[in-house]
Amino acid sequence: MLTQYAWIVWLVLILAFATIEVFTLEMTFLMMALGSVAGLLSGLFGIPWWAQFLIAAVVSVVLILALRPPLLRLLRRGGDPARSNVDALIGADGSAVRTVTPTGGQVRLQNGEVWTARLSPITEQSDVSVGERVLVTGIDGATAVVVPIERSTPNA
């Protein structure tokens, strides 16, 4: 009875693996679904059920090892390299709107936004006066962590 209805089992496995792949997008279950297709096709040629299982397993493993890595590279290659949201603020410069101390202050960033700010613990300076330039080194919640930008004096 198993050999007579094996094609139904293969179809269920193909659908289950394809459905899981839609949610995971890791290409592993896609390769297993393709291995199940190989098992289904081998069953249509009258191969015994245990051999169908072996064919499906071998094809799945070969596809996971050979086809999955290049597919993942292609999938990840198209990602947007531009930083956005909070990541885009790291490295931005601005100027102090209110005196910035280790506990608080305000800065206007180069994009025009005004942020609550505090001095980074790595800086030796105790405060940054209004109008001085700062560099964002991190974001802590809704507070920009900044360091003063040192002014360079031209050599005479």
PDB file of C-alpha atoms in Angstrom:
ATOM      1  CA  MET A   1       0.000   0.000   0.000  1.00  0.00           C
ATOM      2  CA  LEU A   2       2.916   2.361   0.742  1.00  0.00           C
ATOM      3  CA  THR A   3       4.321   2.003  -2.757  1.00  0.00           C
ATOM      4  CA  GLN A   4       0.907   2.563  -4.323  1.00  0.00           C
ATOM      5  CA  TYR A   5       0.313   5.900  -2.564  1.00  0.00           C
ATOM      6  CA  ALA A   6       3.906   7.146  -2.200  1.00  0.00           C
ATOM      7  CA  TRP A   7       3.249   9.928  -4.700  1.00  0.00           C
ATOM      8  CA  ILE A   8       0.765  11.472  -2.247  1.00  0.00           C
ATOM      9  CA  VAL A   9       3.397  11.436   0.498  1.00  0.00           C
ATOM     10  CA  TRP A  10       5.867  13.138  -1.866  1.00  0.00           C
ATOM     11  CA  LEU A  11       3.323  15.818  -2.804  1.00  0.00           C
ATOM     12  CA  VAL A  12       2.584  16.499   0.873  1.00  0.00           C
ATOM     13  CA  LEU A  13       6.320  16.764   1.603  1.00  0.00           C
ATOM     14  CA  ILE A  14       6.868  19.107  -1.356  1.00  0.00           C
ATOM     15  CA  LEU A  15       4.032  21.382  -0.218  1.00  0.00           C
ATOM     16  CA  ALA A  16       5.147  21.286   3.427  1.00  0.00           C
ATOM     17  CA  PHE A  17       8.782  22.109   2.582  1.00  0.00           C
ATOM     18  CA  ALA A  18       7.754  24.867   0.167  1.00  0.00           C
ATOM     19  CA  THR A  19       5.437  26.401   2.769  1.00  0.00           C
ATOM     20  CA  ILE A  20       8.145  26.352   5.446  1.00  0.00           C
ATOM     21  CA  GLU A  21      10.581  27.921   2.966  1.00  0.00           C
ATOM     22  CA  VAL A  22       8.219  30.841   2.395  1.00  0.00           C
ATOM     23  CA  PHE A  23       8.473  31.683   6.088  1.00  0.00           C
ATOM     24  CA  THR A  24      12.190  31.018   6.639  1.00  0.00           C
ATOM     25  CA  LEU A  25      13.776  32.203   3.345  1.00  0.00           C
ATOM     26  CA  GLU A  26      16.979  30.284   4.105  1.00  0.00           C
ATOM     27  CA  MET A  27      16.837  28.068   0.981  1.00  0.00           C
ATOM     28  CA  THR A  28      17.248  24.864   3.032  1.00  0.00           C
ATOM     29  CA  PHE A  29      13.633  23.780   2.780  1.00  0.00           C
ATOM     30  CA  LEU A  30      13.563  24.740  -0.894  1.00  0.00           C
ATOM     31  CA  MET A  31      16.395  22.279  -1.499  1.00  0.00           C
ATOM     32  CA  MET A  32      14.494  19.632   0.482  1.00  0.00           C
ATOM     33  CA  ALA A  33      11.397  20.319  -1.612  1.00  0.00           C
ATOM     34  CA  LEU A  34      13.456  19.836  -4.771  1.00  0.00           C
ATOM     35  CA  GLY A  35      14.826  16.604  -3.311  1.00  0.00           C
ATOM     36  CA  SER A  36      11.239  15.509  -2.719  1.00  0.00           C
ATOM     37  CA  VAL A  37      10.475  16.272  -6.367  1.00  0.00           C
ATOM     38  CA  ALA A  38      13.325  13.916  -7.288  1.00  0.00           C
ATOM     39  CA  GLY A  39      11.773  11.281  -4.991  1.00  0.00           C
ATOM     40  CA  LEU A  40       8.395  11.787  -6.647  1.00  0.00           C
ATOM     41  CA  LEU A  41       9.869  11.483 -10.143  1.00  0.00           C
ATOM     42  CA  SER A  42      11.776   8.338  -9.203  1.00  0.00           C
ATOM     43  CA  GLY A  43       8.524   6.869  -7.879  1.00  0.00           C
ATOM     44  CA  LEU A  44       6.830   7.522 -11.203  1.00  0.00           C
ATOM     45  CA  PHE A  45       9.462   5.304 -12.822  1.00  0.00           C
ATOM     46  CA  GLY A  46       8.564   2.394 -10.520  1.00  0.00           C
ATOM     47  CA  ILE A  47      11.557   2.577  -8.177  1.00  0.00           C
ATOM     48  CA  PRO A  48      10.902   1.034  -4.720  1.00  0.00           C
ATOM     49  CA  TRP A  49       9.952   3.375  -1.866  1.00  0.00           C
ATOM     50  CA  TRP A  50      13.228   2.912   0.036  1.00  0.00           C
ATOM     51  CA  ALA A  51      15.210   3.868  -3.080  1.00  0.00           C
ATOM     52  CA  GLN A  52      12.934   6.881  -3.621  1.00  0.00           C
ATOM     53  CA  PHE A  53      13.783   8.013  -0.100  1.00  0.00           C
ATOM     54  CA  LEU A  54      17.526   7.570  -0.716  1.00  0.00           C
ATOM     55  CA  ILE A  55      17.327   9.495  -4.019  1.00  0.00           C
ATOM     56  CA  ALA A  56      15.410  12.323  -2.341  1.00  0.00           C
ATOM     57  CA  ALA A  57      17.921  12.474   0.534  1.00  0.00           C
ATOM     58  CA  VAL A  58      20.963  12.456  -1.745  1.00  0.00           C
ATOM     59  CA  VAL A  59      19.521  15.106  -4.079  1.00  0.00           C
ATOM     60  CA  SER A  60      18.574  17.282  -1.085  1.00  0.00           C
ATOM     61  CA  VAL A  61      22.044  17.078   0.455  1.00  0.00           C
ATOM     62  CA  VAL A  62      23.778  17.753  -2.867  1.00  0.00           C
ATOM     63  CA  LEU A  63      21.547  20.775  -3.516  1.00  0.00           C
ATOM     64  CA  ILE A  64      22.079  22.116   0.026  1.00  0.00           C
ATOM     65  CA  LEU A  65      25.845  21.826  -0.337  1.00  0.00           C
ATOM     66  CA  ALA A  66      26.194  22.907  -3.974  1.00  0.00           C
ATOM     67  CA  LEU A  67      23.305  25.214  -4.889  1.00  0.00           C
ATOM     68  CA  ARG A  68      22.277  26.870  -1.612  1.00  0.00           C
ATOM     69  CA  PRO A  69      25.479  28.915  -0.920  1.00  0.00           C
ATOM     70  CA  PRO A  70      25.536  30.697  -4.311  1.00  0.00           C
ATOM     71  CA  LEU A  71      21.790  31.340  -4.093  1.00  0.00           C
ATOM     72  CA  LEU A  72      22.198  32.917  -0.654  1.00  0.00           C
ATOM     73  CA  ARG A  73      25.052  35.107  -1.940  1.00  0.00           C
ATOM     74  CA  LEU A  74      22.869  36.283  -4.829  1.00  0.00           C
ATOM     75  CA  LEU A  75      19.980  36.958  -2.473  1.00  0.00           C
ATOM     76  CA  ARG A  76      22.099  38.997  -0.039  1.00  0.00           C
ATOM     77  CA  ARG A  77      24.060  40.829  -2.722  1.00  0.00           C
ATOM     78  CA  GLY A  78      21.080  42.978  -3.645  1.00  0.00           C
ATOM     79  CA  GLY A  79      20.752  44.504  -0.169  1.00  0.00           C
ATOM     80  CA  ASP A  80      20.672  48.263   0.191  1.00  0.00           C
ATOM     81  CA  PRO A  81      24.117  49.380   1.379  1.00  0.00           C
ATOM     82  CA  ALA A  82      22.862  52.762   2.579  1.00  0.00           C
ATOM     83  CA  ARG A  83      22.611  53.111   6.331  1.00  0.00           C
ATOM     84  CA  SER A  84      19.240  54.254   7.622  1.00  0.00           C
ATOM     85  CA  ASN A  85      17.452  55.220  10.800  1.00  0.00           C
ATOM     86  CA  VAL A  86      19.714  55.376  13.851  1.00  0.00           C
ATOM     87  CA  ASP A  87      22.643  53.784  11.989  1.00  0.00           C
ATOM     88  CA  ALA A  88      22.749  56.768   9.634  1.00  0.00           C
ATOM     89  CA  LEU A  89      23.276  59.138  12.574  1.00  0.00           C
ATOM     90  CA  ILE A  90      26.489  57.476  13.776  1.00  0.00           C
ATOM     91  CA  GLY A  91      29.363  59.600  12.492  1.00  0.00           C
ATOM     92  CA  ALA A  92      27.148  62.620  11.772  1.00  0.00           C
ATOM     93  CA  ASP A  93      28.381  65.982  12.924  1.00  0.00           C
ATOM     94  CA  GLY A  94      26.469  68.884  14.358  1.00  0.00           C
ATOM     95  CA  SER A  95      26.676  71.794  16.739  1.00  0.00           C
ATOM     96  CA  ALA A  96      25.613  72.293  20.327  1.00  0.00           C
ATOM     97  CA  VAL A  97      22.318  74.175  20.740  1.00  0.00           C
ATOM     98  CA  ARG A  98      22.440  73.955  24.548  1.00  0.00           C
ATOM     99  CA  THR A  99      25.576  73.242  26.542  1.00  0.00           C
ATOM    100  CA  VAL A 100      26.294  69.509  26.363  1.00  0.00           C
ATOM    101  CA  THR A 101      27.541  67.827  29.532  1.00  0.00           C
ATOM    102  CA  PRO A 102      27.988  64.193  30.506  1.00  0.00           C
ATOM    103  CA  THR A 103      24.394  64.273  31.781  1.00  0.00           C
ATOM    104  CA  GLY A 104      22.575  66.223  29.074  1.00  0.00           C
ATOM    105  CA  GLY A 105      22.280  68.979  26.490  1.00  0.00           C
ATOM    106  CA  GLN A 106      21.024  69.475  22.934  1.00  0.00           C
ATOM    107  CA  VAL A 107      22.637  69.358  19.499  1.00  0.00           C
ATOM    108  CA  ARG A 108      21.505  70.192  15.983  1.00  0.00           C
ATOM    109  CA  LEU A 109      22.768  67.525  13.601  1.00  0.00           C
ATOM    110  CA  GLN A 110      23.861  68.094  10.003  1.00  0.00           C
ATOM    111  CA  ASN A 111      20.463  66.831   8.797  1.00  0.00           C
ATOM    112  CA  GLY A 112      18.729  69.636  10.731  1.00  0.00           C
ATOM    113  CA  GLU A 113      17.294  67.500  13.528  1.00  0.00           C
ATOM    114  CA  VAL A 114      17.653  68.642  17.122  1.00  0.00           C
ATOM    115  CA  TRP A 115      18.547  65.806  19.489  1.00  0.00           C
ATOM    116  CA  THR A 116      18.947  65.485  23.220  1.00  0.00           C
ATOM    117  CA  ALA A 117      22.631  64.747  23.720  1.00  0.00           C
ATOM    118  CA  ARG A 118      25.232  63.886  26.311  1.00  0.00           C
ATOM    119  CA  LEU A 119      28.999  63.695  26.193  1.00  0.00           C
ATOM    120  CA  SER A 120      30.576  60.327  25.639  1.00  0.00           C
ATOM    121  CA  PRO A 121      32.450  58.944  28.638  1.00  0.00           C
ATOM    122  CA  ILE A 122      35.554  58.594  26.430  1.00  0.00           C
ATOM    123  CA  THR A 123      36.006  62.349  26.138  1.00  0.00           C
ATOM    124  CA  GLU A 124      38.159  64.259  28.602  1.00  0.00           C
ATOM    125  CA  GLN A 125      36.205  67.482  28.160  1.00  0.00           C
ATOM    126  CA  SER A 126      33.635  68.291  30.855  1.00  0.00           C
ATOM    127  CA  ASP A 127      31.222  70.192  28.599  1.00  0.00           C
ATOM    128  CA  VAL A 128      30.688  71.528  25.079  1.00  0.00           C
ATOM    129  CA  SER A 129      29.580  75.153  24.780  1.00  0.00           C
ATOM    130  CA  VAL A 130      26.796  76.423  22.535  1.00  0.00           C
ATOM    131  CA  GLY A 131      27.921  76.574  18.911  1.00  0.00           C
ATOM    132  CA  GLU A 132      30.830  74.131  19.240  1.00  0.00           C
ATOM    133  CA  ARG A 133      31.017  71.270  16.752  1.00  0.00           C
ATOM    134  CA  VAL A 134      30.305  67.689  17.885  1.00  0.00           C
ATOM    135  CA  LEU A 135      30.430  64.209  16.344  1.00  0.00           C
ATOM    136  CA  VAL A 136      27.832  61.525  17.106  1.00  0.00           C
ATOM    137  CA  THR A 137      29.511  58.334  18.341  1.00  0.00           C
ATOM    138  CA  GLY A 138      26.393  56.472  19.407  1.00  0.00           C
ATOM    139  CA  ILE A 139      22.683  56.599  20.092  1.00  0.00           C
ATOM    140  CA  ASP A 140      21.340  55.617  23.507  1.00  0.00           C
ATOM    141  CA  GLY A 141      17.556  55.461  23.248  1.00  0.00           C
ATOM    142  CA  ALA A 142      16.565  58.971  22.125  1.00  0.00           C
ATOM    143  CA  THR A 143      19.851  60.558  23.190  1.00  0.00           C
ATOM    144  CA  ALA A 144      22.812  61.182  20.919  1.00  0.00           C
ATOM    145  CA  VAL A 145      26.159  60.362  22.521  1.00  0.00           C
ATOM    146  CA  VAL A 146      28.659  62.910  21.216  1.00  0.00           C
ATOM    147  CA  VAL A 147      32.301  63.950  21.381  1.00  0.00           C
ATOM    148  CA  PRO A 148      33.605  67.418  20.585  1.00  0.00           C
ATOM    149  CA  ILE A 149      35.307  67.933  17.227  1.00  0.00           C
ATOM    150  CA  GLU A 150      38.651  69.540  17.820  1.00  0.00           C
ATOM    151  CA  ARG A 151      39.377  72.619  15.803  1.00  0.00           C
ATOM    152  CA  SER A 152      42.566  72.516  13.843  1.00  0.00           C
ATOM    153  CA  THR A 153      44.633  75.675  13.791  1.00  0.00           C
ATOM    154  CA  PRO A 154      46.435  76.484  10.558  1.00  0.00           C
ATOM    155  CA  ASN A 155      50.231  76.493  10.785  1.00  0.00           C
ATOM    156  CA  ALA A 156      51.736  79.908  10.248  1.00  0.00           C
TER     157      ALA A 156
END
